[in-house]
Short mmCIF file of C-alpha atoms and ligand atoms in Angstrom, two decimals:
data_model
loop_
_atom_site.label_atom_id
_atom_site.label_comp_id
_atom_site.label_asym_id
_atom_site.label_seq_id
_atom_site.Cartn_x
_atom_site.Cartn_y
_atom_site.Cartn_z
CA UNK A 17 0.00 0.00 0.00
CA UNK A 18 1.26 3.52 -0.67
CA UNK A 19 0.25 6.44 1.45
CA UNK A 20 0.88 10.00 0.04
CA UNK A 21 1.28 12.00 3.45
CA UNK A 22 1.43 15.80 3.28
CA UNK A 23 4.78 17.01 4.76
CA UNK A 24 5.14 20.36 6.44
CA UNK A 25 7.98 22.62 8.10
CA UNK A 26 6.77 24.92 10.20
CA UNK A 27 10.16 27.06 10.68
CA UNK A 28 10.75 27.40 6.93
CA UNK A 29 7.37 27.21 5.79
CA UNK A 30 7.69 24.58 3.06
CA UNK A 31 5.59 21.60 2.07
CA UNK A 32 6.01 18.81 -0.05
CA UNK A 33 4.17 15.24 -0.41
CA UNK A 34 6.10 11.89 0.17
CA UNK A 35 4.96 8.78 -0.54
CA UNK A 36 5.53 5.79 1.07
CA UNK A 37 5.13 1.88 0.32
CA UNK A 38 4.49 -0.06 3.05
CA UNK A 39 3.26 -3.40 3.71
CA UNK A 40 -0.26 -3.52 4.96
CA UNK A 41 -2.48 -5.91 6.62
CA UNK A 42 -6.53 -6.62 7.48
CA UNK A 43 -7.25 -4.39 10.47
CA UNK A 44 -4.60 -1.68 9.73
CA UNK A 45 -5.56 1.42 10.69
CA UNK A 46 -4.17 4.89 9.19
CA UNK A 47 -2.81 5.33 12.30
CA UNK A 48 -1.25 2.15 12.25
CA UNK A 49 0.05 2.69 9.01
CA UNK A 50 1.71 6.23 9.80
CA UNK A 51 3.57 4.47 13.02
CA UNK A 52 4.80 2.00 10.38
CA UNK A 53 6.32 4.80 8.23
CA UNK A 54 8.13 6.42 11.39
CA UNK A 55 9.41 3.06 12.49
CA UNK A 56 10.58 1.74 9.33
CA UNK A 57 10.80 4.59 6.64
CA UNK A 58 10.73 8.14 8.11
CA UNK A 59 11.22 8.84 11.99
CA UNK A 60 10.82 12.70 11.02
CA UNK A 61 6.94 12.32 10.28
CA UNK A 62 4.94 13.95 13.23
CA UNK A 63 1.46 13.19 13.90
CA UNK A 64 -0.89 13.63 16.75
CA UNK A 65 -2.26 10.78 19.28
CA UNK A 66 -2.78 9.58 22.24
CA UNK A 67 -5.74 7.04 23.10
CA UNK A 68 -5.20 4.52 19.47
CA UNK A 69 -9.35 4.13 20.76
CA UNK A 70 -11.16 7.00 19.19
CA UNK A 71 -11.96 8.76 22.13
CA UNK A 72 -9.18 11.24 22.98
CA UNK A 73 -9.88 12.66 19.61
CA UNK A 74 -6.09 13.98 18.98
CA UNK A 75 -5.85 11.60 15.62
CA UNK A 76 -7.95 13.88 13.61
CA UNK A 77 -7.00 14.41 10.01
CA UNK A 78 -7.75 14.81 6.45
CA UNK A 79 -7.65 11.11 4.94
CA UNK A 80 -8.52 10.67 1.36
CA UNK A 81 -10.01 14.40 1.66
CA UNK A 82 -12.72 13.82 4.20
CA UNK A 83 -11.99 14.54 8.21
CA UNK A 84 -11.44 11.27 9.88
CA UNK A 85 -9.72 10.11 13.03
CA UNK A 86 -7.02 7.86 12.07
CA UNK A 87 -7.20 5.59 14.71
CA UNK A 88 -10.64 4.62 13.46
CA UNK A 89 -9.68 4.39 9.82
CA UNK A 90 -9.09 1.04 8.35
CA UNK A 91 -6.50 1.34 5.68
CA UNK A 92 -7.37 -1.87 3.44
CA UNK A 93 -11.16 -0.29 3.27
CA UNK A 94 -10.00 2.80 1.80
CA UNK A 95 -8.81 0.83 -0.97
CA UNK A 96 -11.72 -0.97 -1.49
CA UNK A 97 -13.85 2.57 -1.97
CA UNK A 98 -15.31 2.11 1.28
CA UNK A 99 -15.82 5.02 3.72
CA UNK A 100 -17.01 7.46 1.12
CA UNK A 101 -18.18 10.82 2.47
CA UNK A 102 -19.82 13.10 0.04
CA UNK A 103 -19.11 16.58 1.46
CA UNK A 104 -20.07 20.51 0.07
CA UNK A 105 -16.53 21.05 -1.19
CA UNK A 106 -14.67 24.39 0.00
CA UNK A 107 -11.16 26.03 -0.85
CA UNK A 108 -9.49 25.05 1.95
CA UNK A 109 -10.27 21.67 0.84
CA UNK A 110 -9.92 21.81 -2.47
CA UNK A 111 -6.19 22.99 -2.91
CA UNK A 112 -5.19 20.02 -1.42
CA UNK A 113 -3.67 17.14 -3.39
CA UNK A 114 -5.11 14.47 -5.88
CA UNK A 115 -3.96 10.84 -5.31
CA UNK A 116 -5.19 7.31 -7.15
CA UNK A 117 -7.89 6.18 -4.49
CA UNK A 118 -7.31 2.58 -5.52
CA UNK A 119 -3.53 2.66 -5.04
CA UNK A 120 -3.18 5.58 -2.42
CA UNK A 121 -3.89 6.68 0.84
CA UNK A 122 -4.26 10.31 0.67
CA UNK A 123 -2.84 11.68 4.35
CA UNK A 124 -2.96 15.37 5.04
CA UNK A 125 -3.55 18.17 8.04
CA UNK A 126 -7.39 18.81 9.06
CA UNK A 127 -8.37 22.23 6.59
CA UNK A 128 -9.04 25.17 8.86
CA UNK A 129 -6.52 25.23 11.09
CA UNK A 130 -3.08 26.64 10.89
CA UNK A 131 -0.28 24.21 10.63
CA UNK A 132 2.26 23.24 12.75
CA UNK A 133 4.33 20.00 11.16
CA UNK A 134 3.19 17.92 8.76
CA UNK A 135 0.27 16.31 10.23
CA UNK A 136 -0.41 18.61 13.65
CA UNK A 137 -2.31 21.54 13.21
CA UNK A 138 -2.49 23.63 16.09
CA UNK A 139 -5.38 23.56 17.97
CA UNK A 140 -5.39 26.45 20.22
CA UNK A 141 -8.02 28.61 17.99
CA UNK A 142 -10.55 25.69 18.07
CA UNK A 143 -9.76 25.70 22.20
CA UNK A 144 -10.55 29.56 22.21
CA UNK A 145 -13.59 29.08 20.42
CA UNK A 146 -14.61 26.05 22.74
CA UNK A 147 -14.51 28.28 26.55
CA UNK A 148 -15.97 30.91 24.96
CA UNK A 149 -18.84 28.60 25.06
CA UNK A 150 -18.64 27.98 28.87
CA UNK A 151 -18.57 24.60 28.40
CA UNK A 152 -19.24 23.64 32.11
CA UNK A 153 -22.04 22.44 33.90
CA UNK A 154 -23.87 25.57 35.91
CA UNK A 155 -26.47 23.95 38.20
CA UNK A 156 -29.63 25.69 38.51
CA UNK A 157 -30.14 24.52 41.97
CA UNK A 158 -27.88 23.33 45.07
CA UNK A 159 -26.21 19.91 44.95
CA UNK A 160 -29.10 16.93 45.79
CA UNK A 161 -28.22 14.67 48.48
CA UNK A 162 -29.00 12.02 45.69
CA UNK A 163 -28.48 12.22 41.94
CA UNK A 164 -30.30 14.84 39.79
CA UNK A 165 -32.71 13.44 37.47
CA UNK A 166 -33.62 13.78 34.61
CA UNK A 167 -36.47 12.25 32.28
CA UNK A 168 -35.55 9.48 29.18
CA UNK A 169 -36.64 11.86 26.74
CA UNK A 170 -34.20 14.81 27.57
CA UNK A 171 -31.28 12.29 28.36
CA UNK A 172 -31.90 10.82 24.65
CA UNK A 173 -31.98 14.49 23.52
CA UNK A 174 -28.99 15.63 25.38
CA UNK A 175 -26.87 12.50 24.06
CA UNK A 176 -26.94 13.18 20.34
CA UNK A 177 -24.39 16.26 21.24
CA UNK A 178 -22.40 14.86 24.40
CA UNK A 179 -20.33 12.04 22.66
CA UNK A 180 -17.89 14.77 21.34
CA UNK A 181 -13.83 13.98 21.67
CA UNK A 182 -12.99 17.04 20.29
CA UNK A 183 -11.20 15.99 17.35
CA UNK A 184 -12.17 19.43 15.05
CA UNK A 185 -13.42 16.94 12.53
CA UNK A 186 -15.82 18.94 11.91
CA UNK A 187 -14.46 22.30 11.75
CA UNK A 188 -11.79 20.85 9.06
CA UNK A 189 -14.45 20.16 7.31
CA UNK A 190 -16.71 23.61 7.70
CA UNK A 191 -16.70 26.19 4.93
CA UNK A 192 -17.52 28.93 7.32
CA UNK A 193 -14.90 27.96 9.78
CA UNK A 194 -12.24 28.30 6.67
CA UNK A 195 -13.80 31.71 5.37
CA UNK A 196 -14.93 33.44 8.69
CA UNK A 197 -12.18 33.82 11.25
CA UNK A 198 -14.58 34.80 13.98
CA UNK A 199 -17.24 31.67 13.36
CA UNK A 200 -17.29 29.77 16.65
CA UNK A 201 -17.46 26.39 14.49
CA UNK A 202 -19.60 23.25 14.76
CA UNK A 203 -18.01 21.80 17.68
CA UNK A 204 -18.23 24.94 20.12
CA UNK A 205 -22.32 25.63 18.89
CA UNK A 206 -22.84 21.87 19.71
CA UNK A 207 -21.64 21.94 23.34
CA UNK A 208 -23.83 25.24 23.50
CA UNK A 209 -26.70 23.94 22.43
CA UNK A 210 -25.92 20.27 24.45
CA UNK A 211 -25.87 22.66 27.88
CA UNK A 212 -28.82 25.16 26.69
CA UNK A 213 -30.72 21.74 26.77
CA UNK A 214 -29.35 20.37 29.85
CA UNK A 215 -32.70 20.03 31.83
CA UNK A 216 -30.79 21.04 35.51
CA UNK A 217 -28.93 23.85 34.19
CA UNK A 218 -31.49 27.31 35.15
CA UNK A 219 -33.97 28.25 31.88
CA UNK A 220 -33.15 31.42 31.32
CA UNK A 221 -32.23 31.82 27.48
CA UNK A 222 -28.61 32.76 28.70
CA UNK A 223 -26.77 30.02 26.88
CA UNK A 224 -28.97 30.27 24.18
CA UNK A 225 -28.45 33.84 23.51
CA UNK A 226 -24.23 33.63 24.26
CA UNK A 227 -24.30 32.85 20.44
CA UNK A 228 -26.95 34.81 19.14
CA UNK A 229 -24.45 36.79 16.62
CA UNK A 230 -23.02 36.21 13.00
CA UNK A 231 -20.05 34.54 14.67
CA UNK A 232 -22.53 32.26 16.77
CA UNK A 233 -25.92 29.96 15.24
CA UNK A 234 -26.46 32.55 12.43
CA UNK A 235 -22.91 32.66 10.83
CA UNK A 236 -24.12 28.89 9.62
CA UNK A 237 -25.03 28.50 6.32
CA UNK A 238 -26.15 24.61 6.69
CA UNK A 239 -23.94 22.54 4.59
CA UNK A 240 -23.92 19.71 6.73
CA UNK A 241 -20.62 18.28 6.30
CA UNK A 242 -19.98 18.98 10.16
CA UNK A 243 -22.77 16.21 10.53
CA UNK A 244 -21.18 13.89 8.08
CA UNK A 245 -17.74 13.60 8.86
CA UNK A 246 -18.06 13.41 12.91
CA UNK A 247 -16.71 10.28 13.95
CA UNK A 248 -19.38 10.38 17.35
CA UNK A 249 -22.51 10.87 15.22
CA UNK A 250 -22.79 14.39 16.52
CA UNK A 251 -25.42 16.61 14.18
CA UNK A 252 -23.73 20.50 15.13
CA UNK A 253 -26.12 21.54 12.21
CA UNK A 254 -29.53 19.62 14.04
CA UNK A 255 -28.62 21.90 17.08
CA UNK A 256 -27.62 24.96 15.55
CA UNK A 257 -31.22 24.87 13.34
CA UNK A 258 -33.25 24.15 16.65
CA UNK A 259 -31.36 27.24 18.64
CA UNK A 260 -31.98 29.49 16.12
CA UNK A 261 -36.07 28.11 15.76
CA UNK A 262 -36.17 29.21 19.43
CA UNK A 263 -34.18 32.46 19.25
CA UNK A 264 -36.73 33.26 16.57
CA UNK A 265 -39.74 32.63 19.23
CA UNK A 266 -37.84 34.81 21.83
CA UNK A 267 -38.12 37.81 19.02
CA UNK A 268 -34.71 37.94 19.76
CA UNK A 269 -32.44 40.27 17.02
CA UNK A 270 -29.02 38.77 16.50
CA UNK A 271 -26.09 41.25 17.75
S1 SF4 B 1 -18.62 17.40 17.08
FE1 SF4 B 1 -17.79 15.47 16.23
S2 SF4 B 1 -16.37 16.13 14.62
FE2 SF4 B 1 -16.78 17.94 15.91
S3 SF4 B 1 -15.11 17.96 17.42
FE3 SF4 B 1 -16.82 16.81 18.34
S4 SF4 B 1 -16.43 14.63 17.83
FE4 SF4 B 1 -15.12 15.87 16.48
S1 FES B 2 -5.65 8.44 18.99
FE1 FES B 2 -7.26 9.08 20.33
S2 FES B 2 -8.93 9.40 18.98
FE2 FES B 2 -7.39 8.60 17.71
#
């Protein structure tokens, strides 16, 4: 198998592509494959991870031009034309290489974010844009003696947006979040909305309206390829559509 990985230096700012032959194996993973390369081929190549179980979310990366964590990724499927993600294409995505999908791995940074070395991007924007959320739990009442419950309904609601690793899948994969610096992104909006819902946090609109701007729910323009690419089944779009619904009700003018 040959992967074409997307080399960067962040000191003198160039970038290249190598490609690399390696052998591969049923259950290889992207990640896998990339360790193999430093091992064997290329101890320079830097890449992100920590967990090798898709839940730290560190892995994430563009592979074969869709977001994808790479510890998730099976290499032989890619091959095989599997994993296809039709997504609204954008130019942060587009000036990135061509490869042959039946030959290839394509391995390159997420889109979005500014590089660091070869596969790292740095993260610290997406971070900024994440606490500007408040992304803690604010109890609307004093702790119970006993747990704080909550009805089946409003847990099944709540879950859709909690399983997030924070892997900026999705905002590699946002137009907005390339063209609008200020755009809190898919991931921030969906921890917004998962806390405005949060059934013990107090009802007062406040979360809701923290985002009620052009940078917040209505810089999205709905093109869903936040939804498609995250690797936890998170819909940012489903909960950025329902805030603004209710914003709407409130009579509330965005800032
Ligand atoms: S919402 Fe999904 S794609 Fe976005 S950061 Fe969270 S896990 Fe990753
Ligand atoms: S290494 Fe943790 S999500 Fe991939």
């Amino acid at each position: 198998m040959k992967l074409k990985v997307f080399r960067y230096d962040g000191e003198s700012g160039e970038s290249r592509y190598d490609s690399f032959e390696i052998e591969s194996g049923p259950g290889m993973t992207v990640l896998s494959a990339l360790f193999k390369v430093q091992d064997e081929l290329d101890d320079s190549l830097a890449f992100r991870y920590s967990c090798r179980g898709a839940v730290c979310g560190s892995c994430g990366m563009l592979i074969n031009k869709v977001p994808r964590l790479a510890c998730r990724t099976q290499a032989e499927s890619l091959l095989k034309g599997e994993g296809q993600v039709k997504l609204r294409p954008f130019p942060g995505m587009e000036e990135t290489a061509d490869w042959d999908p039946e030959t290839e791995v394509l391995v390159e940074p997420l889109p979005n974010l500014a590089k660091i070395k070869d596969l790292i991007v740095d993260m610290d924007k997406f971070f900024e844009f994440y606490r500007a959320v408040e992304p803690t739990f604010k109890p609307a009442s004093e702790t119970p003696e006993k747990e704080r419950l909550m009805d089946h309904e409003a847990v099944s609601e709540l879950e859709k947006y909690t399983n997030c690793v924070l892997c900026a899948s999705c905002v590699g994969s946002c137009p907005i979040s390339g063209r609008e610096e200020e755009f809190l992104g898919p991931a921030a909006l969906a921890k917004l909305y998962r806390f405005h819902i949060d059934p013990r946090e107090a009802d007062d609109d406040s979360r809701l309206l923290l985002a009620n701007s052009k940078s917040g729910w209505w810089g999205c323009e709905f093109n869903a390829n936040c939804k498609a690419v995250c690797p936890k089944g998170v819909p940012p779009i489903l909960g950025i559509g329902k805030a603004r619904r209710e914003i709407q009700k409130l009579g509330k003018e965005p800032k």
